C-alpha positions as a Markdown table, in Angstrom:
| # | Residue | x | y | z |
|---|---|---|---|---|
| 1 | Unk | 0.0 | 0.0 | 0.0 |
| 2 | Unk | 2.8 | 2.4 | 0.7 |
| 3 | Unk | 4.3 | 1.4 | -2.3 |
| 4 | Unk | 1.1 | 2.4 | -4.0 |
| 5 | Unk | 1.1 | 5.8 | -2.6 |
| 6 | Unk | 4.3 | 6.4 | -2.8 |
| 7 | Unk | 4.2 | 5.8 | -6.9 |
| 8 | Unk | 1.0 | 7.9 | -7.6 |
| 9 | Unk | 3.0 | 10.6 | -5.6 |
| 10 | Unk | 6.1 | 10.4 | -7.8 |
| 11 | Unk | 4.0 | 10.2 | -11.1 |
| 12 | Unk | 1.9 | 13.4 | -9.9 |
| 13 | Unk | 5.0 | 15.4 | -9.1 |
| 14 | Unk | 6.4 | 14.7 | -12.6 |
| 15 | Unk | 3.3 | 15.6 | -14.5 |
| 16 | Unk | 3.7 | 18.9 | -12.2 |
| 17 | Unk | 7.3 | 19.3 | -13.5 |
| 18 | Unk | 6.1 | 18.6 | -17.1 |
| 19 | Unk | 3.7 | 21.1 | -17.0 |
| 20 | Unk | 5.6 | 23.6 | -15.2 |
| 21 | Unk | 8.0 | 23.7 | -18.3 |
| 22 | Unk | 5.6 | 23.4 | -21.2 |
| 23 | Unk | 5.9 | 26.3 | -23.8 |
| 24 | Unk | 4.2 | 29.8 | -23.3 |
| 25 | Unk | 1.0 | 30.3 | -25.8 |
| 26 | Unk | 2.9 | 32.7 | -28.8 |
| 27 | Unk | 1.7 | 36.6 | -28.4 |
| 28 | Unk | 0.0 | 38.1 | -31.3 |
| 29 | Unk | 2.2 | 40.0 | -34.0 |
| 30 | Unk | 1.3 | 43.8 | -34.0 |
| 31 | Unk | 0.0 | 44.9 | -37.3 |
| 32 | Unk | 2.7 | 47.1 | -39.2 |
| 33 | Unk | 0.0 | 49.6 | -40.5 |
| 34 | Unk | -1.2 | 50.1 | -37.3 |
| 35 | Unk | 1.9 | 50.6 | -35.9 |
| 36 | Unk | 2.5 | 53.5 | -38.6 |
| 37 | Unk | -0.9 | 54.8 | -37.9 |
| 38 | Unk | -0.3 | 55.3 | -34.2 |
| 39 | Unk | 3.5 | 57.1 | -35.7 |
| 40 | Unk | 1.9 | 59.5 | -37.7 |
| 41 | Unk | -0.8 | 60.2 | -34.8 |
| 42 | Unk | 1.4 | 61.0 | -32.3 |
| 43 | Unk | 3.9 | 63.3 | -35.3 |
| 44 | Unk | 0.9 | 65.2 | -35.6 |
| 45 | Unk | 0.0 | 65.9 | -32.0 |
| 46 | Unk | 3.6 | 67.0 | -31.6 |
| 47 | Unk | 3.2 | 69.7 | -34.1 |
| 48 | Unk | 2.4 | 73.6 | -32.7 |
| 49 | Unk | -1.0 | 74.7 | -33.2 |
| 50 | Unk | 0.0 | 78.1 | -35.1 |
| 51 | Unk | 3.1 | 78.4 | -36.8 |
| 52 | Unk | 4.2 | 81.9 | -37.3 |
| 53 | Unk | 3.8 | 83.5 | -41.2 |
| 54 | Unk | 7.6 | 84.4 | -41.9 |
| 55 | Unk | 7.6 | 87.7 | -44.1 |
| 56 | Unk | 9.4 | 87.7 | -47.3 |
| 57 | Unk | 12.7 | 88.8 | -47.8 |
| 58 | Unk | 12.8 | 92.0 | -48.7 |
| 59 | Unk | 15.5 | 92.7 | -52.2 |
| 60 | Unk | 16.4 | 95.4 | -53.6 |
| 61 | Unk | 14.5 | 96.1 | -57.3 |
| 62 | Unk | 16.9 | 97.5 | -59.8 |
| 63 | Unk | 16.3 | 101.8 | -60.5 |
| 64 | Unk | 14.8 | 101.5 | -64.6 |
| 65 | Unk | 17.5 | 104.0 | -66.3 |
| 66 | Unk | 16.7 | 104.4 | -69.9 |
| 67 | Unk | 19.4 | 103.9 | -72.3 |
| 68 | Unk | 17.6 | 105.9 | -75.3 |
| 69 | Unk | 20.2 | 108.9 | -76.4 |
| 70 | Unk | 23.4 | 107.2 | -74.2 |
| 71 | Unk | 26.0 | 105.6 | -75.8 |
| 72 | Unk | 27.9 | 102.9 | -73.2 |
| 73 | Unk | 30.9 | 101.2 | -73.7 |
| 74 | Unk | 35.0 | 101.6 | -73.6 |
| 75 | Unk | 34.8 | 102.4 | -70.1 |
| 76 | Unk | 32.6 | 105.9 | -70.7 |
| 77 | Unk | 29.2 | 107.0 | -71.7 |
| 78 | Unk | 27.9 | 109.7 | -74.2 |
| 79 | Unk | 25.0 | 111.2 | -75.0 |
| 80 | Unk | 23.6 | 111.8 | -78.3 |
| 81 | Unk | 19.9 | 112.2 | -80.3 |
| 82 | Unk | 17.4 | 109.1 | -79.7 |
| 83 | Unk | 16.6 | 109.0 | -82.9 |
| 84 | Unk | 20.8 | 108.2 | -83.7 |
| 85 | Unk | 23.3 | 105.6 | -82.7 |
| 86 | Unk | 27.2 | 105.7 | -82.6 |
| 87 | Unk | 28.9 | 102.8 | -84.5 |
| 88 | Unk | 33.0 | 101.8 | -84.4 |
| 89 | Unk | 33.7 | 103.6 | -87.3 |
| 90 | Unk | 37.8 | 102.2 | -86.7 |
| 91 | Unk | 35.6 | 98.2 | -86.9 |
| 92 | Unk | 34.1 | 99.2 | -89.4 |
| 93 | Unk | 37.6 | 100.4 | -91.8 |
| 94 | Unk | 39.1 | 97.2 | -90.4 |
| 95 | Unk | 37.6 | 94.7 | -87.8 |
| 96 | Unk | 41.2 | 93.6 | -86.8 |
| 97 | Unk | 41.4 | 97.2 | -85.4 |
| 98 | Unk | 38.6 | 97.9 | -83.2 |
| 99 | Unk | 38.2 | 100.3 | -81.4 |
| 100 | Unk | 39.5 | 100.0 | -77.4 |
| 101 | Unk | 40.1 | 101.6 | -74.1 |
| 102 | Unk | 43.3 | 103.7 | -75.4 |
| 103 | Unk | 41.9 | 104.8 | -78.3 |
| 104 | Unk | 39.1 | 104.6 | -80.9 |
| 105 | Unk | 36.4 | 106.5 | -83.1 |
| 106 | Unk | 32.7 | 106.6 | -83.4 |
| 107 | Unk | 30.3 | 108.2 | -85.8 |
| 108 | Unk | 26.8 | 108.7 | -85.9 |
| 109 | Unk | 24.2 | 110.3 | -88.7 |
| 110 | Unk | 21.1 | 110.9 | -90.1 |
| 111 | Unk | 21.5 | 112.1 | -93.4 |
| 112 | Unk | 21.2 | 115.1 | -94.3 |
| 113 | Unk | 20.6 | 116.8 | -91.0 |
| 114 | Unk | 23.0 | 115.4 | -88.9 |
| 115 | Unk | 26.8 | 114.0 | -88.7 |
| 116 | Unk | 28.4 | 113.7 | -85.3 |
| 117 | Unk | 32.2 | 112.2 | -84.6 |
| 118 | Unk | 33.6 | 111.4 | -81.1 |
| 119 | Unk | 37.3 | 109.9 | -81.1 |
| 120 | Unk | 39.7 | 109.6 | -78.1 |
| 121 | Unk | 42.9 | 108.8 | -76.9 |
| 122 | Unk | 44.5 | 107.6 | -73.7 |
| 123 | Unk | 47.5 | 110.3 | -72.5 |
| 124 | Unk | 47.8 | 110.1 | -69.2 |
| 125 | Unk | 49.1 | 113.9 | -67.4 |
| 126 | Unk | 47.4 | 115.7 | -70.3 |
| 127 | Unk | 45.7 | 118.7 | -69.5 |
| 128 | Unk | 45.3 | 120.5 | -72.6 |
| 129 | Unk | 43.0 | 118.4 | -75.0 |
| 130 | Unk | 43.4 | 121.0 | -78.2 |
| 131 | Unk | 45.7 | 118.4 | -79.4 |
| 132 | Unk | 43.1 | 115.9 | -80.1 |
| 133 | Unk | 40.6 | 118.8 | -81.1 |
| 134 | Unk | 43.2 | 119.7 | -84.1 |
| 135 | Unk | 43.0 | 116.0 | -84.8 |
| 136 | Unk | 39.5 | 115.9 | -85.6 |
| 137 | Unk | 39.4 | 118.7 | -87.8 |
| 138 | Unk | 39.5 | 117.8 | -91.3 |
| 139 | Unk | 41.3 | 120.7 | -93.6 |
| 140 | Unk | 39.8 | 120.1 | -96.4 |
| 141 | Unk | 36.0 | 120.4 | -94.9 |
| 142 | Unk | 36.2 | 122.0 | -92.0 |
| 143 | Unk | 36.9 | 125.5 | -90.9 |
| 144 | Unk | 36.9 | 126.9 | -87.2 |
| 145 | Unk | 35.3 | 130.0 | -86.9 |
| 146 | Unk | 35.5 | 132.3 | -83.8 |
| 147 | Unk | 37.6 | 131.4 | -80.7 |
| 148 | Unk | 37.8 | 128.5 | -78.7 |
| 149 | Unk | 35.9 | 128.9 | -75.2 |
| 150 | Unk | 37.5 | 127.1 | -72.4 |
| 151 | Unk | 35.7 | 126.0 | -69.3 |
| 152 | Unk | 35.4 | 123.3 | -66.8 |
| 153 | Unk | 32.5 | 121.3 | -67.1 |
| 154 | Unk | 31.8 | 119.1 | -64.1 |
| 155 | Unk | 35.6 | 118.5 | -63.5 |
| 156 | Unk | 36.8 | 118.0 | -66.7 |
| 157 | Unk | 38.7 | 121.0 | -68.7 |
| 158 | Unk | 36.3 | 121.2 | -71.6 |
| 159 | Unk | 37.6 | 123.5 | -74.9 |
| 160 | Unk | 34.3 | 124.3 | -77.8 |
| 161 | Unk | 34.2 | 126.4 | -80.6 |
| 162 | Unk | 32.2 | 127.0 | -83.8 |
| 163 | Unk | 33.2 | 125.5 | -87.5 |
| 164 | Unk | 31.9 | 125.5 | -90.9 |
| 165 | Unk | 32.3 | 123.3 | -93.5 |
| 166 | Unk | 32.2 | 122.9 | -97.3 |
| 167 | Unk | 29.4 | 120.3 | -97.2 |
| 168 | Unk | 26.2 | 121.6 | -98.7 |
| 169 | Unk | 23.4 | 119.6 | -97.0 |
| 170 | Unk | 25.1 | 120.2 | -92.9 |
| 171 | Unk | 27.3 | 123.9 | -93.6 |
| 172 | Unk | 27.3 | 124.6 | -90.0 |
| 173 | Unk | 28.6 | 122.5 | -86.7 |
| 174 | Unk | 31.0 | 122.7 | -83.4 |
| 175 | Unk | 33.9 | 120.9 | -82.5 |
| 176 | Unk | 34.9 | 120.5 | -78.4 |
| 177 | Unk | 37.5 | 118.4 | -76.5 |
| 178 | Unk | 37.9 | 117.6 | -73.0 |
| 179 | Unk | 40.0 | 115.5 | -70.3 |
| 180 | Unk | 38.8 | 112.6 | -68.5 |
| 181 | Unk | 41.0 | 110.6 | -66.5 |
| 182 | Unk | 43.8 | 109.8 | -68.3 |
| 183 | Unk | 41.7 | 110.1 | -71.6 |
| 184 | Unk | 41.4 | 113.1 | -73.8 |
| 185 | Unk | 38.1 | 112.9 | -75.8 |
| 186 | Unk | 37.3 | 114.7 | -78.8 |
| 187 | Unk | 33.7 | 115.4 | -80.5 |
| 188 | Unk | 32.1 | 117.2 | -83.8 |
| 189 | Unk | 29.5 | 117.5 | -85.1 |
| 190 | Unk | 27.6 | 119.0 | -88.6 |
| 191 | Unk | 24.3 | 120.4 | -88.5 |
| 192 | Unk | 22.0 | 122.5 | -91.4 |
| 193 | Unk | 21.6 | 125.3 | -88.8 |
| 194 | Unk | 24.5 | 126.8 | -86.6 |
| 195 | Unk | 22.1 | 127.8 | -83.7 |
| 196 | Unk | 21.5 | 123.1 | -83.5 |
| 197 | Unk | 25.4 | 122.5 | -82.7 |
| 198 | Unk | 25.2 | 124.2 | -79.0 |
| 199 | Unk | 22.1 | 122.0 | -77.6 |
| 200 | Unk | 23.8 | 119.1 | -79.3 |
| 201 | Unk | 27.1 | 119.2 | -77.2 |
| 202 | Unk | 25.3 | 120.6 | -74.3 |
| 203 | Unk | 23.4 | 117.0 | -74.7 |
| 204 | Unk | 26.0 | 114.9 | -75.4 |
| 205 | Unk | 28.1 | 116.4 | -72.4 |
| 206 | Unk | 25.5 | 116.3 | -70.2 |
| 207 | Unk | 25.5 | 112.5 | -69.9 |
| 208 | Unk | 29.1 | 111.9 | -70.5 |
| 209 | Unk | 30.8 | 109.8 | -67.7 |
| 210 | Unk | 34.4 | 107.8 | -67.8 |
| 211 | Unk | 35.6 | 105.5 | -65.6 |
| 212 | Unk | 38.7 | 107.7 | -64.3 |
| 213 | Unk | 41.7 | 105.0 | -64.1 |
């Protein structure tokens, strides 16, 4: 009898031992998209309520200048009628000789009431431009009348005078020359009526500029 007992005892405890160290039931798997729902839940609840509106920066817009009547390039600017425009007359004789910083000439016309010539020269120290003024004079057109009136024209030592010429359709003009840095300039121009030179020069001077190396 004790024997009995004592071998349902030993079987029970071993059935208690087995069961004791039989596997856990597996969890469930959480479900990816719910996962991600619950991360894009909690992104959003993070986010402030307002956000501030950021002004715009603030750049500078460009000043319109027109460029109708200027002529820009070679390191100066000229003015001259709207209705005209200054072409490299030295590019235009040979475009292996343009015309440059150092030296060069323009022309401009509208035939027959108009002819105007600009050339200059770099000669740095120069403070008498008459030099390049005789230059532009041709001596078998052009004769200066009058004498030369020298003044200084917003810094630069300007020289202008009168001229008339043996061509029929523009008899009348003015010639001038001035200093600009270490540039001397020279201009002319032809016109049917002597009182049109004056205003012409006055225009053409009045938006003159040169970068002063």
């Amino acid at each position: 009898m004790k024997k009995q007992t004592l071998l349902n005892l030993t079987i029970s405890l071993i059935l208690f031992l087995f069961a004791g160290c039989s596997p856990k039931k597996n969890l469930p798997t959480p479900n990816p998209n719910d996962l991600i729902r619950q991360s894009v839940a909690a992104t959003i609840a993070a986010l402030p309520t307002a956000v501030p509106n950021i002004p715009p920066t603030a750049y500078p817009s460009p000043t319109p200048i027109s460029l109708a009547g200027v002529f820009c390039e070679y390191q100066f600017c000229i003015g001259h009628p709207a209705n005209m425009a200054f072409y490299d007359h030295m590019a235009a004789l040979s475009q292996l000789s343009p015309s440059a910083y150092n030296n060069g000439f323009l022309a401009a016309y509208q035939i027959p009431s108009v002819v105007i010539n600009l050339i200059w020269l770099q000669a740095p120290g120069t403070s008498d431009p008459q030099f390049l003024l005789d230059t532009l004079l041709d001596d078998q057109v052009d004769t200066r009348t009058g004498t030369l009136e020298v003044k200084l024209v917003r810094g630069m030592n300007v020289m202008y005078g009168p001229i008339t010429t043996t061509i029929s359709e523009v008899p009348f003009g003015s010639i001038a020359a001035w200093t600009c840095g270490d540039r001397v300039f020279a201009w002319k121009v032809y016109t049917p009526q002597a009182e049109t030179a004056g205003p012409l020069f006055d225009e053409a001077l009045a938006r003159f500029t040169c970068n002063q190396n």
